[in-house]
Coordinates of C-alpha atoms in Angstrom, one line a residue:
X1 CA -24.2 -21.7 -51.0
X2 CA -21.6 -24.2 -49.2
X3 CA -21.2 -24.3 -45.7
X4 CA -18.4 -27.0 -44.5
X5 CA -19.2 -28.7 -41.3
X6 CA -16.8 -27.4 -38.5
X7 CA -17.3 -30.2 -36.8
X8 CA -15.5 -32.2 -39.7
X9 CA -13.0 -30.3 -39.7
X10 CA -12.0 -30.2 -36.4
X11 CA -11.8 -33.7 -36.1
X12 CA -9.4 -33.7 -39.9
X13 CA -6.8 -31.9 -36.9
X14 CA -8.2 -28.2 -38.5
X15 CA -9.0 -25.2 -36.7
X16 CA -12.7 -24.5 -35.5
X17 CA -12.9 -21.5 -36.2
X18 CA -14.5 -20.3 -32.5
X19 CA -13.5 -18.0 -30.2
X20 CA -14.9 -17.8 -26.4
X21 CA -14.9 -15.0 -24.4
X22 CA -16.0 -15.1 -20.9
X23 CA -17.7 -12.2 -18.3
X24 CA -19.1 -11.9 -15.3
X25 CA -21.5 -9.9 -16.1
X26 CA -23.2 -9.5 -19.5
X27 CA -25.3 -6.7 -18.9
X28 CA -22.5 -4.4 -18.1
X29 CA -22.0 -1.2 -21.1
X30 CA -18.5 -1.7 -20.2
X31 CA -18.0 -4.9 -21.1
X32 CA -20.9 -6.2 -23.6
X33 CA -18.7 -3.0 -26.1
X34 CA -15.7 -4.6 -25.7
X35 CA -17.8 -8.4 -26.3
X36 CA -18.3 -6.4 -29.8
X37 CA -16.0 -5.2 -30.6
X38 CA -14.1 -8.7 -30.8
X39 CA -17.0 -10.2 -32.2
X40 CA -16.4 -7.6 -35.0
X41 CA -13.2 -8.5 -35.9
X42 CA -13.9 -12.4 -35.0
X43 CA -16.5 -11.3 -38.1
X44 CA -13.6 -10.3 -40.5
X45 CA -11.6 -13.1 -39.6
X46 CA -14.0 -16.0 -40.1
X47 CA -14.6 -16.2 -36.2
X48 CA -17.8 -17.2 -34.2
X49 CA -17.9 -15.8 -31.3
X50 CA -19.2 -17.8 -27.7
X51 CA -20.0 -15.5 -25.1
X52 CA -20.6 -16.7 -22.0
X53 CA -22.5 -15.4 -18.7
X54 CA -22.8 -17.2 -16.0
X55 CA -19.0 -18.2 -14.3
X56 CA -19.2 -22.2 -13.6
X57 CA -15.9 -22.9 -15.4
X58 CA -16.6 -26.6 -14.3
X59 CA -19.2 -27.0 -17.2
X60 CA -17.9 -24.6 -19.2
X61 CA -14.7 -26.3 -19.9
X62 CA -15.9 -29.4 -21.1
X63 CA -17.4 -28.2 -23.3
X64 CA -14.5 -25.8 -24.4
X65 CA -13.0 -29.2 -25.0
X66 CA -15.9 -30.7 -27.0
X67 CA -16.3 -27.8 -29.2
X68 CA -12.7 -27.6 -29.8
X69 CA -12.7 -24.4 -29.3
X70 CA -9.4 -21.9 -30.1
X71 CA -8.6 -19.6 -27.6
X72 CA -10.7 -18.8 -24.7
X73 CA -10.5 -15.1 -23.4
X74 CA -11.1 -14.8 -19.7
X75 CA -12.3 -11.0 -18.9
X76 CA -14.3 -12.7 -15.9
X77 CA -12.1 -13.0 -11.8
X78 CA -10.5 -16.8 -12.6
X79 CA -10.7 -17.6 -9.3
X80 CA -8.3 -20.2 -7.6
X81 CA -10.2 -23.1 -7.2
X82 CA -10.5 -22.8 -10.9
X83 CA -6.6 -22.6 -12.0
X84 CA -7.3 -26.3 -12.2
X85 CA -9.9 -26.0 -15.6
X86 CA -7.3 -23.4 -16.6
X87 CA -3.8 -26.3 -16.9
X88 CA -7.1 -28.4 -18.8
X89 CA -8.0 -26.5 -21.5
X90 CA -4.2 -25.7 -22.1
X91 CA -3.4 -29.5 -21.8
X92 CA -5.7 -29.6 -24.6
X93 CA -4.8 -27.3 -26.7
X94 CA -6.9 -24.6 -26.1
X95 CA -5.2 -21.1 -26.0
X96 CA -5.7 -18.4 -23.3
X97 CA -5.8 -14.8 -23.4
X98 CA -6.5 -13.3 -18.9
X99 CA -5.7 -10.2 -16.5
X100 CA -2.2 -10.0 -15.1
X101 CA -4.1 -10.4 -12.2
X102 CA -4.0 -14.5 -12.9
X103 CA -0.2 -15.2 -11.9
X104 CA 0.0 -19.2 -13.4
X105 CA 0.7 -20.4 -16.4
X106 CA 2.3 -17.4 -17.6
X107 CA 4.5 -18.7 -20.1
X108 CA 1.3 -20.3 -21.9
X109 CA -0.4 -17.8 -21.8
X110 CA -1.6 -14.0 -22.8
X111 CA -2.2 -11.2 -21.5
X112 CA -4.6 -8.1 -21.2
X113 CA -5.7 -5.5 -18.6
X114 CA -6.2 -1.6 -18.2
X115 CA -4.1 0.4 -16.5
X116 CA -6.6 0.9 -13.8
X117 CA -4.0 2.0 -11.4
X118 CA -2.3 4.9 -13.7
X119 CA -6.3 5.9 -14.0
X120 CA -7.2 6.5 -10.1
X121 CA -4.0 8.4 -10.0
X122 CA -4.7 10.2 -13.0
X123 CA -7.5 11.0 -10.9
X124 CA -6.5 12.1 -8.3
X125 CA -3.6 14.3 -10.0
X126 CA -6.5 16.1 -11.8
X127 CA -9.0 16.7 -8.3
X128 CA -6.3 18.2 -7.1
X129 CA -4.9 20.4 -9.5
X130 CA -8.5 21.6 -9.6
X131 CA -8.2 22.2 -5.8
X132 CA -9.1 20.0 -3.8
X133 CA -8.1 18.4 -1.0
X134 CA -10.9 15.8 0.6
X135 CA -11.0 13.2 -2.1
X136 CA -12.6 9.6 -1.5
X137 CA -12.8 6.6 -3.2
X138 CA -15.5 4.5 -3.2
X139 CA -14.7 0.2 -4.1
X140 CA -16.6 -2.8 -5.0
X141 CA -14.5 -4.4 -3.4
X142 CA -13.0 -5.2 0.2
X143 CA -9.9 -3.3 1.3
X144 CA -7.5 -6.7 1.2
X145 CA -9.0 -8.0 -2.0
X146 CA -5.8 -9.2 -4.5
X147 CA -8.7 -9.0 -7.7
X148 CA -8.1 -4.7 -8.1
X149 CA -5.2 -2.5 -7.6
X150 CA -7.4 0.5 -8.0
X151 CA -7.6 1.5 -4.4
X152 CA -4.2 0.7 -3.1
X153 CA -2.9 3.2 -6.1
X154 CA -5.8 5.5 -4.4
X155 CA -3.9 5.1 -1.1
X156 CA -0.3 5.6 -2.9
X157 CA -1.4 8.9 -4.8
X158 CA -3.1 10.8 -1.9
X159 CA 0.0 10.1 0.8
X160 CA 2.1 10.9 -2.6
X161 CA 0.4 14.2 -1.7
X162 CA 0.3 14.3 2.0
X163 CA -3.5 14.1 2.0
X164 CA -5.3 11.4 4.0
X165 CA -7.0 9.0 2.7
X166 CA -10.7 8.3 3.0
X167 CA -12.4 5.7 1.3
X168 CA -15.7 3.2 1.7
X169 CA -14.8 -0.6 0.9
X170 CA -17.4 -3.1 0.9
X171 CA -17.7 -5.9 3.3
X172 CA -18.9 -8.3 0.4
X173 CA -18.3 -8.0 -3.3
X174 CA -20.8 -5.8 -4.6
X175 CA -21.4 -5.7 -8.6
X176 CA -20.6 -3.0 -9.9
X177 CA -23.8 -1.5 -10.6
X178 CA -25.4 2.4 -10.6
X179 CA -27.2 0.8 -6.7
X180 CA -23.7 0.1 -5.5
X181 CA -22.9 3.4 -5.7
X182 CA -25.4 4.5 -4.1
X183 CA -25.2 2.6 -1.1
X184 CA -21.2 2.8 -1.4
X185 CA -22.1 6.8 -1.3
X186 CA -24.1 6.3 1.7
X187 CA -22.3 5.0 3.7
X188 CA -18.8 7.2 2.2
X189 CA -20.6 10.6 4.2
X190 CA -21.9 8.8 7.4
X191 CA -17.8 8.4 7.8
X192 CA -16.5 11.3 5.7
X193 CA -19.5 14.0 6.3
X194 CA -17.1 16.7 4.7
X195 CA -15.3 15.0 1.5
X196 CA -14.5 17.5 -1.5
X197 CA -14.3 15.2 -4.2
X198 CA -15.2 11.3 -4.9
X199 CA -13.7 8.5 -7.8
X200 CA -15.9 5.3 -8.2
X201 CA -14.3 2.7 -7.9
X202 CA -16.2 2.4 -12.2
X203 CA -19.0 5.2 -13.8
X204 CA -21.6 2.7 -13.0
X205 CA -20.3 3.7 -9.3
X206 CA -19.5 7.0 -10.1
X207 CA -22.7 7.7 -11.3
X208 CA -25.0 6.3 -8.7
X209 CA -23.1 8.3 -6.3
X210 CA -24.0 11.6 -8.3
X211 CA -27.4 10.2 -7.6
X212 CA -27.5 9.7 -4.1
X213 CA -25.9 12.6 -3.3
X214 CA -28.5 14.3 -5.9
X215 CA -31.1 12.9 -3.3
X216 CA -29.8 14.4 -0.7
X217 CA -30.1 17.8 -1.8
X218 CA -26.4 17.6 -2.7
X219 CA -25.3 20.1 -6.2
X220 CA -23.1 18.2 -7.9
X221 CA -20.2 19.9 -8.7
X222 CA -20.9 23.2 -6.4
X223 CA -20.6 20.7 -3.1
X224 CA -19.6 17.4 -4.0
X225 CA -17.3 16.3 -7.4
X226 CA -17.2 12.9 -9.1
X227 CA -15.4 11.2 -11.5
X228 CA -15.4 7.8 -12.6
X229 CA -13.5 5.5 -14.7
X230 CA -14.6 3.9 -17.8
X231 CA -15.8 6.0 -20.3
X232 CA -18.8 3.7 -21.2
X233 CA -21.7 6.4 -23.3
X234 CA -24.0 6.7 -19.8
X235 CA -21.7 9.2 -19.1
X236 CA -22.9 11.6 -21.0
X237 CA -26.2 11.0 -20.4
X238 CA -26.7 12.1 -17.0
X239 CA -26.7 15.1 -15.4
X240 CA -24.4 17.1 -15.3
X241 CA -22.3 14.4 -17.4
X242 CA -19.6 12.8 -15.3
X243 CA -15.7 13.5 -15.6
X244 CA -14.1 9.8 -16.7
X245 CA -10.8 8.0 -17.3
X246 CA -12.4 6.8 -21.0
X247 CA -10.8 3.5 -22.3
X248 CA -11.3 2.7 -26.2
X249 CA -13.7 0.2 -26.1
X250 CA -12.8 -0.4 -29.2
X251 CA -9.4 -1.0 -29.2
X252 CA -8.9 -2.9 -26.5
X253 CA -11.3 -5.5 -28.1
X254 CA -9.8 -5.9 -31.0
X255 CA -6.3 -5.8 -29.1
X256 CA -7.6 -9.2 -27.2
X257 CA -9.0 -10.5 -30.4
X258 CA -5.5 -10.3 -31.9
X259 CA -4.2 -11.5 -29.1
X260 CA -6.1 -14.8 -29.2
X261 CA -5.4 -14.4 -33.2
X262 CA -1.6 -15.0 -32.7
X263 CA -1.7 -17.7 -30.2
X264 CA -3.9 -19.5 -32.6
X265 CA -2.1 -19.1 -35.4
X266 CA 1.9 -18.2 -34.0
X267 CA 1.6 -20.0 -31.4
X268 CA 3.1 -16.9 -30.0
X269 CA 2.2 -15.0 -26.3
X270 CA 2.2 -12.3 -25.4
X271 CA 1.5 -8.8 -23.5
X272 CA -0.3 -5.4 -22.9
X273 CA -2.0 -3.1 -21.1
X274 CA -4.3 -0.2 -22.4
X275 CA -3.9 3.3 -20.9
X276 CA -7.0 5.3 -20.3
X277 CA -7.7 9.2 -21.2
X278 CA -8.9 11.6 -19.1
X279 CA -12.6 12.6 -20.7
X280 CA -12.9 16.4 -18.9
X281 CA -17.2 16.8 -18.4
X282 CA -19.7 19.2 -15.9
X283 CA -19.2 16.7 -13.4
X284 CA -15.6 18.3 -11.1
X285 CA -15.5 21.6 -9.6
X286 CA -12.5 24.0 -10.0
X287 CA -11.9 25.3 -6.5
X288 CA -8.6 27.1 -8.1
X289 CA -8.5 30.7 -7.2
X290 CA -12.3 31.1 -5.6
X291 CA -13.4 33.5 -2.3

């Protein structure tokens, strides 16, 4: 029943066998799915996974260094004012995995992300092929917020089809929740009451928007179609079931762990873009060939 003292091992120059995952919202089913997959992969290789859900990078950095953490995965957004803490981690020999929007220290870190821009393009394509023309997009980010590429992808794809972009972007960044979706749909319909279809920035926002439409007496999908992004389990629990661009969360989490392991064991950095796949459910109406 011998258990090695990890602290003593790290003093002798060995790896601590600890990884930290920093997320914006631990309650998000999408992020919790990623964390679960990372933990499963970590256990198989003898790693302990620490989860951090309150973004105070100054305090975190001190703890990461003091505990000789092997690698940190930032699912959360790294503010420009916090970039110096990433530098401190790297200087301390701690490996860093983050998203592609973080454009500092590129030669020293690994990056992973989802192809959300392509997912939005697919969503517009799918709605267009089903006869929709007045397609709207709702996002929790501001119109000029650099943290997300989905709104720009939506605008470009609408212009490709010669359609007018119609969207609602929050003035102040909102949490990606069902409540946010309800609020954003209300704003959208005030501005564009004749909207035929809505793309949500993620599934929770799309579900909230769909719920608000039904509360207002609109029939889904007969009067208003909806499509989300992520493919969380909740999409199959609502009525109608939400059509979505689905991410393989287990694969994404496993890949994140593999990238960190490669940095730790082989000192090798890499990049990975995760593709999403259309999951057709019941929330989009086909308007083609209808009188």
